Amino acid sequence: MEKKEVAKTSEAEIAVHWKEEELFYPSTKFIAQANLTDEFVYDRFSLDNFPECFKEYADLLDWYKYWDTTLDTSDAPCWKWFVGGKINACYNCVDRHLEKNKNKAAIHWVPEPENERIQHLTYQELYVRINEFAALLRDFAGLKAGDRVTLHMPMVPELPITMLACARLGIIHSEVFGGFSGKACADRIVDSGSNVLITIDGYYRGGKLLDHKANADIAVEQAEKEGQTVDKVLVWQRYPGKNSSPTPMVDGRDYFVNDLLKDYRGKRIDPVPMPAEAPLFLMYTSGTTGKPKGCQHSTGGFLAYVAGTSKYIQDIHPEDVYWCMADIGWITGHSYIVYGPLALCASSVIFEGVPTYPDAGRAWRIAEELDVNIFHTAPTTIRALRKVGPDEPAKYNYHFKHMTTVGEPIEPEVWKWYHEVVGKGEAVIVDTWWQTENGGFLCSTVPALRAMKPGSAGPGVPGIHPIIYDDDGNEIKAGTGKAGNICIQNPWPGQFQTIWGDRDRYVSTYFEKYCKDKNSKNWRDWPYLAGDAAMLSKDGYFRILGRIDDVINVSGHRLGTKELESASLDVVEVAEAAVVPVADEIKGMVPDLYVSLRPGYDPSPELAAKISQSLCDSIGKIARPRKVWIVPDMPKTRSGKIMRRVLAAISNDKDVGDTTTLANPDIVDEIHKMSQDMIEELKESKKALMKE
Ligand code: WT7
């Protein structure tokens, strides 16, 4: 083993051509007010002090009973944190703030139609509404601690109210992203075994009042077919007291929450002290294959971890106005719109609509009106905002001290626009790498302690100890310029406990590959496999290259799709780029490049050639795309991820499969048509290409 030349043979080895980016430093003004400026934090959270270091996060919370075991590994790798402790998540996010801050805004809710004013819910109001709804859940719906309930709700205040009412009673909530279909909702109802569905009649999206109740009917019908009966559907109303959906209510099954609530006015329900390791919620992640995985998150560990990282990485202070533009239907929203910020008594902004609707200035008007100073979004949104309104932010008088990017690797070009234009050169940026499974951030700079590097998430956050392995389990060290599989060496409190109902899948997906001894109860033997490719530079910063599968093998040379995409974004005309592999009899695979343009630019063969050349210049000839497709838009999921699978099918002349879950299914036909027209042309040029 020792003698083997790992560098040449490893399958996990991915050629990396990124150039090192220059560093950006936080301002002294930011540092002066930051929650964490103490360099010793990395010592406090070192592996030597593991797991007790996480007491620091747990102590941000109020416990009914302190725990006796910080980390219980007896059921490895299903870790249990703070065992013996009793806690309630709702109490920690609401009740405990009342004494000093009952009149402070907990939630600023921004409806999409601009003629509807922003609603401000104080902590007192949130407390009252949660209590009344909790009474209804208990006494009308008959729900109790440990039951699962499925929520299929959009970005309205009733969503956190519902989640926190569940948490108050120890009911396990399972929120399904509002934009998902009734069928997707049904699968999650069945998997979680919910017999109550909580939904809303309608909501606004891109200027339309959508009929959301219709999805509930589909979901319940489909769940029934799959063997799960839903006996109550609780329907919130977008406009209380008024029905906004044309879909009829089913007698004896569907109930308007606002009608029922009349019986629960003024009711108060004591929070139920829950064991720290009791599940707080399920969050399903789709994955590319197989049925969705219900990530089971704990109460004490999860809440401690999101409170700690909200404080140290998001730098949230109670006086901040914090806007995370993600959807609460994703883990980002659970951790960093609802639980983390509210545990810290912050004011959290919830926006119903689309950030680019009705125009490119919408997001910045909201920031200006609410005087938002912490802003959190994803590269896909940043690219969209840059595409439609590259100069918009300067027109509005807002000032961010802190910004986050999350969800996929950010191209340095896009990062720099975010920094200069959105952040006006004033805001620090944290690039937070993590996953639905993880509860909270894994890699990120601590904003006042470490410089920013465009395109790199940074080191592990305090208490997280990442390591990169090649496929044979050899460590790939810092500064070697090689990429491999990023793993986390240690458990942490925010980590999911298991896949709901499928412990075997939990073990095989995340631990099997690098587990040193399957019978071991020692956490050191169970590194967590994230499934992402990454590289580590000399200074200890991790650059995430994307999912391990997003690698294209050209003539035995493994290229990360993300670096090809990033290189094409160096061309000013390009707004978005997606690279997919095309089977090639000579080279194995070759990349096909799809790009959409920024406004004001037109597609032309010259432009396509320029983009192609740019890839060759920055990466090498090996990266020359078979074809540069200039398309009007990318096919995207509703969470904004580009559907490379669909593009790959088109490029390889295969069936595109089910596209109904896309945000813009029509674009697929359009691109398909383009590709048909070009097939002849490609056949012509093929000979020329093969010569290279
Ligand atoms: C995957 C997880 C966690 C919240 C949102 C996504 C990619 C996430 C980053 C980042 C590079 C990132 C990874 C990861 N990813 N954040 N800052 N830089 N890649 O949650 O849907 O569970 O997706 O998103 O590939 O594995 P998710």
XYZ file of C-alpha atoms and ligand atoms in Angstrom:
719
model
C 0.000 0.000 0.000
C 2.594 2.535 1.119
C 4.597 2.302 -2.052
C 1.713 2.894 -4.376
C 1.828 6.014 -6.471
C -1.522 7.398 -5.421
C -1.265 10.447 -7.554
C -1.406 8.622 -10.852
C -3.796 5.813 -10.201
C -6.539 7.051 -7.939
C -10.017 7.029 -9.457
C -10.997 9.827 -7.109
C -8.316 12.003 -8.497
C -9.770 14.880 -10.370
C -7.613 17.187 -12.365
C -7.896 20.681 -10.999
C -7.035 23.747 -12.962
C -8.486 26.470 -10.782
C -6.179 29.309 -10.278
C -5.705 30.573 -6.752
C -7.780 33.669 -6.115
C -6.623 36.717 -4.213
C -7.908 37.233 -0.681
C -10.422 39.839 0.466
C -10.401 41.082 4.054
C -13.253 42.029 6.396
C -13.474 45.711 7.281
C -12.389 46.934 10.705
C -15.960 48.162 11.146
C -17.271 44.639 10.732
C -14.644 43.155 13.014
C -15.382 45.722 15.727
C -18.948 44.509 16.087
C -18.535 40.790 15.309
C -19.754 38.059 17.661
C -16.615 36.024 17.219
C -13.192 37.662 17.102
C -11.380 35.245 19.341
C -8.761 33.249 17.443
C -8.731 30.662 20.261
C -12.088 29.395 19.112
C -10.246 26.955 16.827
C -8.341 25.600 19.836
C -11.462 25.371 21.928
C -13.118 23.361 19.149
C -10.088 21.228 18.293
C -10.355 17.433 18.105
C -8.602 17.278 21.475
C -11.553 19.043 23.023
C -14.151 17.020 21.168
C -17.014 16.422 21.923
C -17.204 18.608 25.040
C -16.478 21.748 22.988
C -20.063 21.720 21.756
C -21.260 22.581 25.260
C -20.526 26.151 24.163
C -23.347 25.913 21.591
C -25.741 24.013 23.843
C -25.269 26.712 26.474
C -26.822 29.250 24.118
C -30.098 27.465 24.871
C -32.341 27.060 27.906
C -32.616 23.474 29.101
C -35.227 22.003 31.459
C -32.626 19.468 32.425
C -28.938 19.453 31.571
C -27.572 16.395 29.749
C -25.280 13.827 31.334
C -23.630 12.419 28.180
C -22.437 14.901 25.557
C -21.986 12.301 22.814
C -23.343 8.777 23.022
C -21.733 6.529 20.385
C -23.208 3.217 21.509
C -25.388 2.918 18.393
C -22.666 4.025 15.930
C -22.981 5.673 13.462
C -26.347 6.925 14.773
C -24.882 9.489 17.131
C -26.849 10.851 20.073
C -26.026 14.273 21.437
C -26.695 15.758 24.872
C -28.289 12.549 26.135
C -30.313 12.917 29.308
C -31.042 16.556 28.503
C -34.605 17.878 28.245
C -35.429 20.830 26.052
C -38.175 22.404 23.942
C -37.299 24.082 20.636
C -40.360 26.343 20.545
C -39.680 27.583 24.073
C -36.148 28.472 23.018
C -37.225 30.289 19.850
C -40.141 32.199 21.370
C -41.130 32.018 25.045
C -37.748 32.798 26.502
C -37.535 36.073 24.558
C -40.815 37.453 25.885
C -39.562 38.856 29.142
C -37.213 41.350 27.507
C -38.252 41.401 23.855
C -41.938 40.621 23.477
C -42.493 43.766 21.439
C -39.617 43.126 19.029
C -40.310 41.929 15.486
C -39.675 38.188 15.189
C -40.825 37.990 11.581
C -41.134 40.594 8.856
C -43.382 39.034 6.274
C -43.163 40.519 2.787
C -46.112 39.533 0.573
C -45.295 39.335 -3.112
C -47.859 41.917 -4.330
C -46.282 45.279 -3.598
C -49.615 46.874 -2.804
C -49.843 44.633 0.274
C -47.796 46.147 3.069
C -45.178 44.227 4.990
C -46.541 42.516 8.115
C -44.495 42.599 11.297
C -45.056 39.861 13.841
C -43.707 40.580 17.287
C -42.452 37.793 19.520
C -45.621 38.235 21.609
C -47.855 37.863 18.545
C -45.876 34.840 17.382
C -46.274 33.331 20.864
C -50.040 33.819 20.844
C -50.529 32.400 17.362
C -48.331 29.367 18.034
C -50.173 28.593 21.264
C -53.601 28.795 19.669
C -52.552 26.612 16.772
C -50.806 24.131 19.092
C -54.073 23.802 21.018
C -55.835 23.028 17.752
C -53.220 20.453 16.745
C -53.567 18.702 20.078
C -57.282 18.954 20.719
C -58.787 18.953 17.242
C -56.247 17.014 15.182
C -55.385 14.678 18.047
C -51.634 14.943 17.482
C -49.081 14.190 20.173
C -45.326 13.977 20.691
C -43.651 11.616 18.243
C -46.410 11.788 15.594
C -45.394 12.949 12.127
C -47.327 15.615 10.289
C -46.717 16.699 6.712
C -46.744 20.397 5.837
C -46.968 21.555 2.240
C -46.671 25.278 2.630
C -45.184 28.283 0.863
C -43.406 31.319 2.303
C -46.088 32.657 4.647
C -45.808 33.318 8.408
C -48.216 30.446 9.020
C -45.385 28.089 8.041
C -43.057 28.926 10.962
C -46.129 29.198 13.184
C -47.058 25.637 12.213
C -43.505 24.326 12.606
C -43.095 25.920 16.029
C -46.528 24.752 17.200
C -45.449 21.208 16.302
C -42.147 21.706 18.102
C -44.033 22.945 21.164
C -45.794 19.593 21.387
C -42.923 17.386 20.243
C -44.746 16.568 16.991
C -42.275 15.804 14.182
C -42.932 18.165 11.279
C -42.080 17.259 7.720
C -42.346 20.285 5.493
C -42.503 19.674 1.750
C -41.329 22.583 -0.413
C -44.452 24.481 -1.537
C -43.439 24.373 -5.192
C -43.413 20.568 -5.241
C -46.257 18.676 -6.869
C -49.070 16.871 -5.076
C -47.430 13.601 -6.098
C -44.096 14.542 -4.493
C -46.008 15.532 -1.371
C -47.816 12.176 -1.383
C -44.544 10.213 -1.449
C -43.376 12.097 1.624
C -46.719 11.663 3.419
C -46.460 7.921 2.845
C -42.814 7.588 3.822
C -43.283 9.552 7.042
C -46.616 7.936 7.907
C -48.499 11.209 8.380
C -52.265 11.190 8.743
C -52.622 14.944 8.915
C -51.662 17.311 6.084
C -51.327 21.036 6.713
C -51.522 23.301 3.697
C -52.843 26.661 2.449
C -55.482 27.607 -0.116
C -53.207 29.721 -2.295
C -50.158 31.971 -2.504
C -48.471 34.404 -4.869
C -45.609 33.494 -7.140
C -44.454 35.592 -10.103
C -47.626 37.678 -10.088
C -50.096 34.796 -9.962
C -52.269 33.672 -7.077
C -51.695 29.923 -7.304
C -54.318 27.347 -6.385
C -52.357 25.347 -3.856
C -55.301 23.483 -2.338
C -55.530 21.491 -5.585
C -52.177 19.863 -4.703
C -53.548 18.690 -1.360
C -56.328 16.751 -3.111
C -53.833 15.071 -5.421
C -51.501 14.328 -2.494
C -54.182 12.747 -0.316
C -55.619 10.681 -3.171
C -52.192 9.429 -4.216
C -51.114 8.697 -0.621
C -54.269 6.628 -0.174
C -53.303 4.561 -3.244
C -49.880 4.009 -1.720
C -51.497 2.835 1.500
C -51.404 5.906 3.730
C -54.707 7.465 4.784
C -54.801 11.167 5.537
C -57.871 11.826 7.630
C -57.520 15.546 8.181
C -56.376 18.317 5.873
C -55.923 21.618 7.700
C -56.081 24.541 5.291
C -54.659 27.947 6.191
C -55.973 30.896 4.171
C -53.796 33.366 2.278
C -56.407 35.989 3.160
C -57.850 34.990 6.558
C -61.603 34.449 6.428
C -61.668 34.273 2.644
C -61.186 31.269 0.368
C -58.586 31.937 -2.328
C -58.811 28.544 -4.038
C -61.457 27.323 -6.500
C -60.825 23.720 -5.374
C -63.726 22.570 -3.187
C -63.256 21.475 0.410
C -63.950 17.803 1.122
C -66.577 17.395 3.810
C -65.334 15.713 6.978
C -61.710 15.805 5.784
C -60.762 19.394 4.961
C -60.974 22.214 7.488
C -60.144 25.891 7.305
C -57.762 26.575 10.157
C -59.208 30.052 10.651
C -62.695 28.610 11.283
C -61.385 26.134 13.825
C -59.156 28.655 15.565
C -62.207 30.512 16.894
C -62.511 27.742 19.503
C -58.929 28.169 20.637
C -58.656 31.916 21.125
C -56.488 32.773 24.087
C -55.489 29.146 24.696
C -52.030 28.563 26.142
C -50.219 25.247 25.864
C -47.199 24.432 27.984
C -44.190 23.465 25.877
C -43.467 19.750 26.218
C -39.967 19.061 27.598
C -38.490 16.703 24.991
C -35.465 14.444 25.243
C -32.566 16.175 23.468
C -32.326 13.332 20.956
C -36.063 13.262 20.109
C -36.567 14.030 16.397
C -37.584 17.640 15.732
C -38.325 17.339 12.026
C -37.811 15.390 8.830
C -36.438 17.038 5.717
C -36.520 15.033 2.538
C -33.736 15.360 0.004
C -34.419 14.052 -3.436
C -31.004 12.897 -4.544
C -30.541 12.062 -8.190
C -31.702 8.460 -7.949
C -33.892 6.393 -5.690
C -36.684 7.512 -3.442
C -36.270 10.666 -1.384
C -34.413 10.309 1.889
C -36.110 11.606 5.028
C -33.286 13.208 6.954
C -34.177 12.962 10.625
C -32.959 15.916 12.662
C -32.774 15.999 16.442
C -34.113 18.577 18.871
C -31.231 19.489 21.201
C -28.279 18.872 18.899
C -29.853 20.542 15.882
C -30.999 23.607 17.790
C -27.653 24.008 19.559
C -25.797 23.747 16.257
C -27.943 26.230 14.339
C -27.922 28.678 17.245
C -24.131 28.477 17.472
C -23.487 28.834 13.752
C -26.099 31.592 13.376
C -24.243 33.503 16.033
C -20.661 32.863 14.927
C -20.869 32.426 11.162
C -23.962 34.484 10.301
C -22.923 36.999 12.956
C -26.539 37.538 13.987
C -27.151 39.947 16.861
C -30.643 40.546 18.261
C -30.695 44.047 16.736
C -29.940 42.827 13.207
C -32.473 42.583 10.390
C -31.665 39.290 8.817
C -32.918 38.197 5.413
C -32.293 34.703 4.165
C -33.896 34.518 0.741
C -34.001 30.704 0.663
C -37.313 28.892 0.974
C -38.306 27.490 4.359
C -39.165 24.318 2.423
C -35.422 23.598 2.199
C -33.020 22.891 5.039
C -31.503 26.372 4.675
C -34.846 27.869 5.612
C -35.401 25.526 8.552
C -31.948 26.183 9.999
C -31.317 29.773 8.968
C -34.704 31.463 8.534
C -36.586 29.851 11.396
C -34.714 27.977 14.125
C -31.272 29.639 14.215
C -32.284 33.299 13.956
C -35.305 32.954 16.263
C -33.259 31.100 18.883
C -31.051 34.222 18.917
C -34.032 36.608 19.109
C -33.292 38.146 15.721
C -35.786 39.664 13.277
C -36.086 37.291 10.334
C -37.467 38.362 6.951
C -39.777 35.996 5.081
C -40.490 36.892 1.449
C -43.369 35.238 -0.359
C -42.304 35.877 -3.912
C -39.683 35.810 -6.610
C -36.731 38.182 -6.098
C -36.757 39.342 -9.732
C -40.513 39.996 -9.873
C -42.005 42.388 -10.910
C -38.585 43.809 -11.808
C -34.892 43.541 -11.077
C -35.086 46.026 -8.199
C -37.552 44.142 -6.023
C -35.059 42.488 -3.697
C -33.202 45.745 -3.136
C -36.398 47.686 -2.397
C -37.191 45.162 0.336
C -33.665 45.479 1.713
C -34.020 49.268 1.717
C -37.479 49.376 3.303
C -36.619 46.976 6.130
C -33.042 48.206 6.472
C -31.797 44.631 6.167
C -28.154 44.274 7.176
C -27.549 40.534 6.807
C -28.355 38.927 3.470
C -28.253 35.246 2.574
C -28.828 33.655 -0.821
C -27.562 31.161 -3.399
C -25.318 31.464 -6.480
C -28.236 30.658 -8.782
C -30.141 33.670 -7.441
C -27.047 35.846 -7.548
C -26.552 34.941 -11.207
C -30.222 35.626 -11.936
C -30.039 39.027 -10.234
C -26.851 39.860 -12.109
C -28.429 38.789 -15.363
C -31.560 40.914 -15.086
C -30.206 43.928 -13.242
C -26.435 44.182 -13.025
C -26.606 47.833 -11.947
C -29.770 47.751 -9.812
C -28.324 47.519 -6.284
C -26.621 50.917 -6.562
C -30.022 52.566 -7.033
C -31.181 51.597 -3.551
C -30.078 52.839 -0.192
C -29.334 49.719 1.775
C -26.141 48.539 3.423
C -25.300 44.935 4.219
C -22.650 44.144 6.814
C -22.712 40.451 6.005
C -23.741 38.226 3.086
C -23.900 34.470 2.596
C -23.716 32.265 -0.444
C -24.853 28.650 -0.185
C -25.989 25.725 -2.269
C -23.398 25.223 -4.981
C -19.894 26.335 -5.788
C -19.863 30.019 -6.718
C -17.815 31.101 -9.702
C -15.199 33.688 -8.686
C -16.590 36.100 -11.302
C -20.036 35.905 -9.755
C -18.573 36.158 -6.253
C -16.844 39.402 -7.222
C -20.074 40.899 -8.576
C -21.849 39.882 -5.354
C -19.101 41.513 -3.324
C -18.707 44.737 -5.307
C -22.240 45.401 -6.492
C -24.646 43.735 -4.057
C -22.410 44.170 -1.026
C -21.212 47.576 -2.275
C -17.713 46.503 -1.256
C -18.764 46.845 2.401
C -20.098 43.431 3.329
C -18.160 40.365 4.379
C -19.132 37.223 2.508
C -19.293 33.712 3.905
C -19.437 30.846 1.418
C -21.086 28.143 3.481
C -20.772 24.558 2.345
C -23.127 21.986 3.859
C -26.065 19.706 3.040
C -29.630 18.854 4.008
C -28.168 15.993 6.019
C -25.921 18.242 8.086
C -28.295 20.631 9.871
C -25.842 23.508 9.632
C -22.634 24.813 8.079
C -19.608 22.545 7.638
C -17.072 24.719 5.846
C -16.992 28.493 5.935
C -14.725 31.248 7.088
C -15.474 32.754 10.498
C -16.140 36.195 9.042
C -14.060 38.363 11.385
C -11.225 35.858 11.719
C -10.413 34.680 8.216
C -10.038 36.367 4.853
C -12.459 35.581 2.037
C -11.339 33.716 -1.045
C -13.712 33.849 -4.026
C -14.867 30.359 -4.977
C -13.595 28.653 -1.811
C -15.806 27.872 1.152
C -12.866 28.023 3.545
C -11.750 25.806 6.434
C -14.089 23.656 8.521
C -16.144 25.836 10.862
C -15.193 25.492 14.547
C -15.675 21.887 15.615
C -15.823 20.485 12.074
C -12.728 18.611 10.912
C -12.878 17.836 7.184
C -10.456 15.562 5.401
C -10.084 14.598 1.745
C -9.601 10.953 0.793
C -8.859 9.391 -2.539
C -10.839 6.327 -3.528
C -8.446 4.031 -1.697
C -8.811 5.892 1.564
C -5.479 7.705 1.398
C -5.541 11.270 2.618
C -5.015 13.911 -0.050
C -3.047 16.590 1.708
C -3.250 20.351 1.487
C -1.549 22.074 -1.388
C -1.130 19.039 -3.629
C -3.479 20.500 -6.221
C -5.438 17.250 -6.280
C -9.074 16.697 -5.548
C -10.852 13.830 -3.867
C -13.820 12.942 -1.684
C -14.419 15.326 1.178
C -15.347 13.682 4.480
C -15.847 14.927 8.019
C -13.749 13.085 10.596
C -15.997 13.722 13.564
C -19.718 13.782 14.378
C -21.322 17.124 15.264
C -24.600 18.057 16.961
C -26.392 19.275 13.803
C -25.795 16.031 11.921
C -28.972 14.090 11.001
C -29.616 11.046 13.144
C -30.583 8.610 10.411
C -32.717 8.316 7.284
C -36.279 7.982 8.515
C -37.125 4.280 8.521
C -33.979 3.244 6.643
C -30.952 2.938 8.874
C -29.203 0.620 6.387
C -29.344 3.235 3.662
C -28.013 5.822 6.128
C -25.010 3.639 6.914
C -24.307 2.548 3.348
C -24.687 5.976 1.743
C -22.672 8.051 4.178
C -20.322 5.757 6.084
C -19.642 2.468 4.349
C -16.966 3.683 1.954
C -14.442 4.788 4.558
C -15.586 2.989 7.709
C -12.555 1.459 9.370
C -14.416 -1.129 11.437
C -18.120 -1.780 11.165
C -18.379 -3.020 14.741
C -16.586 -0.042 16.190
C -18.287 2.240 18.683
C -15.517 4.775 18.293
C -16.497 7.782 16.205
C -12.939 7.967 14.805
C -13.698 4.882 12.740
C -16.705 6.460 11.020
C -15.781 9.395 8.790
C -18.848 10.968 7.156
C -18.781 10.864 3.338
C -20.429 13.983 1.973
C -20.445 12.879 -1.672
C -18.752 16.033 -2.916
C -15.418 16.365 -4.671
C -13.132 18.966 -3.119
C -9.567 20.143 -2.960
C -7.600 21.724 -0.170
C -5.173 24.525 -0.786
C -2.037 25.197 1.221
C -3.734 27.746 3.441
C -6.374 25.263 4.625
C -9.228 26.506 2.445
C -11.495 23.903 0.875
C -12.780 24.443 -2.624
C -15.844 22.359 -3.346
C -15.973 21.136 -6.937
C -19.497 19.708 -6.862
C -21.005 16.262 -6.494
C -18.580 13.399 -7.089
C -20.695 12.323 -10.042
C -20.321 15.730 -11.726
C -17.006 14.776 -13.180
C -16.269 14.358 -16.874
C -13.591 11.956 -17.944
C -12.025 13.199 -21.177
C -9.388 10.838 -22.509
C -8.734 9.591 -18.983
C -8.422 13.123 -17.674
C -11.034 13.899 -15.030
C -12.416 17.403 -15.260
C -14.743 18.976 -12.713
C -17.792 20.416 -14.478
C -17.763 23.391 -12.170
C -14.386 24.676 -13.238
C -15.394 24.482 -16.892
C -18.527 26.416 -16.090
C -16.607 28.944 -14.108
C -14.139 29.470 -16.937
C -16.974 30.200 -19.346
C -18.323 32.813 -16.954
C -15.074 34.705 -17.461
C -16.534 35.712 -20.825
C -18.493 38.883 -20.112
C -21.453 37.995 -22.297
C -22.169 34.778 -20.366
C -24.751 34.827 -17.567
C -25.060 31.143 -16.752
C -23.262 28.008 -17.878
C -23.793 24.269 -17.583
C -21.461 21.543 -18.720
C -22.621 18.002 -19.472
C -20.736 14.926 -20.680
C -21.367 13.552 -24.164
C -20.317 10.033 -25.052
C -17.508 10.058 -27.576
C -16.089 6.966 -29.188
C -12.556 8.317 -29.162
C -12.224 10.322 -26.004
C -14.743 8.478 -23.846
C -16.494 11.669 -22.967
C -16.384 15.208 -24.192
C -18.008 18.235 -22.596
C -20.971 19.996 -24.149
C -21.399 23.538 -22.915
C -24.741 25.289 -22.507
C -24.751 29.016 -21.836
C -27.333 31.749 -21.481
C -26.366 35.353 -22.134
C -26.629 38.545 -20.133
C -29.167 41.047 -21.422
C -28.100 43.110 -24.415
C -26.031 40.373 -26.067
C -27.072 38.253 -29.030
C -26.026 34.723 -29.863
C -23.624 34.332 -32.775
C -21.183 31.702 -34.022
C -18.353 34.140 -33.215
C -19.461 34.367 -29.624
C -19.707 30.587 -29.340
C -16.166 30.317 -30.693
C -14.928 32.916 -28.247
C -16.411 31.022 -25.310
C -14.944 27.775 -26.532
C -11.547 29.414 -26.850
C -11.799 30.820 -23.372
C -12.148 27.293 -21.952
C -9.082 26.187 -23.869
C -7.163 29.208 -22.645
C -7.907 28.773 -18.971
C -8.002 24.980 -18.719
C -6.404 23.551 -21.804
C -7.355 22.046 -25.097
C -8.630 18.972 -23.331
C -11.567 21.084 -22.167
C -12.665 22.213 -25.623
C -16.416 21.640 -25.755
C -17.872 19.584 -28.575
C -20.405 22.356 -28.981
C -21.336 25.594 -27.280
C -25.102 25.875 -27.149
C -26.323 29.404 -26.603
C -29.792 28.911 -25.143
C -32.461 31.387 -24.030
C -32.568 29.913 -20.508
C -31.439 26.862 -18.536
C -33.865 24.146 -17.440
C -34.041 24.540 -13.669
C -35.556 22.847 -10.662
C -37.799 24.956 -8.518
C -34.974 25.415 -6.072
C -32.970 26.961 -8.907
C -30.501 24.181 -9.614
C -29.698 23.719 -13.290
C -30.950 20.323 -14.449
C -27.799 18.986 -16.054
C -29.468 15.594 -16.381
C -31.956 17.056 -18.882
C -29.256 18.849 -20.855
C -27.136 15.692 -20.883
C -30.072 13.716 -22.281
C -30.509 16.242 -25.087
C -26.801 16.289 -25.876
C -26.692 12.510 -26.012
C -29.910 12.292 -27.992
C -31.625 10.373 -25.193
C -35.088 10.646 -23.679
C -35.214 13.659 -21.338
C -37.510 11.818 -18.926
C -39.891 13.501 -16.544
C -39.586 17.279 -16.715
C -42.802 18.159 -14.888
C -40.981 19.117 -11.701
C -38.998 21.816 -13.506
C -39.668 25.481 -12.889
C -39.636 26.073 -16.685
C -40.476 22.829 -18.548
C -41.124 24.664 -21.841
C -37.485 25.525 -22.258
C -36.683 21.828 -22.703
C -38.687 21.629 -25.946
C -37.068 24.776 -27.179
C -33.547 23.497 -26.570
C -34.469 20.139 -28.011
C -35.610 21.777 -31.205
C -32.368 23.749 -31.432
C -30.406 20.550 -31.031
C -32.289 18.801 -33.833
C -31.441 21.669 -36.150
C -27.804 21.430 -35.247
C -27.346 17.704 -35.560
C -26.522 17.914 -39.247
C -24.024 20.643 -38.644
C -22.395 18.580 -35.918
C -22.007 15.579 -38.146
C -20.163 17.809 -40.548
C -17.765 19.146 -37.972
C -17.175 15.824 -36.281
C -14.282 14.792 -38.443
C -12.497 18.002 -37.718
C -13.007 17.548 -33.986
C -11.708 13.992 -33.965
C -8.433 15.096 -35.431
C -7.601 17.185 -32.375
C -25.070 20.002 -1.908
C -26.124 19.874 -0.838
C -27.151 23.124 2.461
C -28.039 24.010 1.920
C -28.393 24.015 0.512
C -28.153 22.804 -0.328
C -23.711 21.703 -2.732
C -23.971 23.401 -0.887
C -22.247 24.676 -1.222
C -21.189 25.645 -1.256
C -20.241 24.443 -3.024
C -22.208 23.632 -2.166
C -22.861 20.491 -2.435
C -23.686 19.757 -1.404
N -23.311 22.856 -1.936
N -23.347 24.506 -0.465
N -21.152 26.694 -0.422
N -20.214 25.480 -2.175
N -21.203 23.522 -3.062
O -28.523 21.615 0.306
O -29.811 20.401 -1.461
O -28.744 19.173 0.471
O -27.375 20.142 -1.403
O -25.057 21.336 -2.411
O -22.721 19.731 -3.590
O -23.394 18.392 -1.321
P -28.682 20.284 -0.515
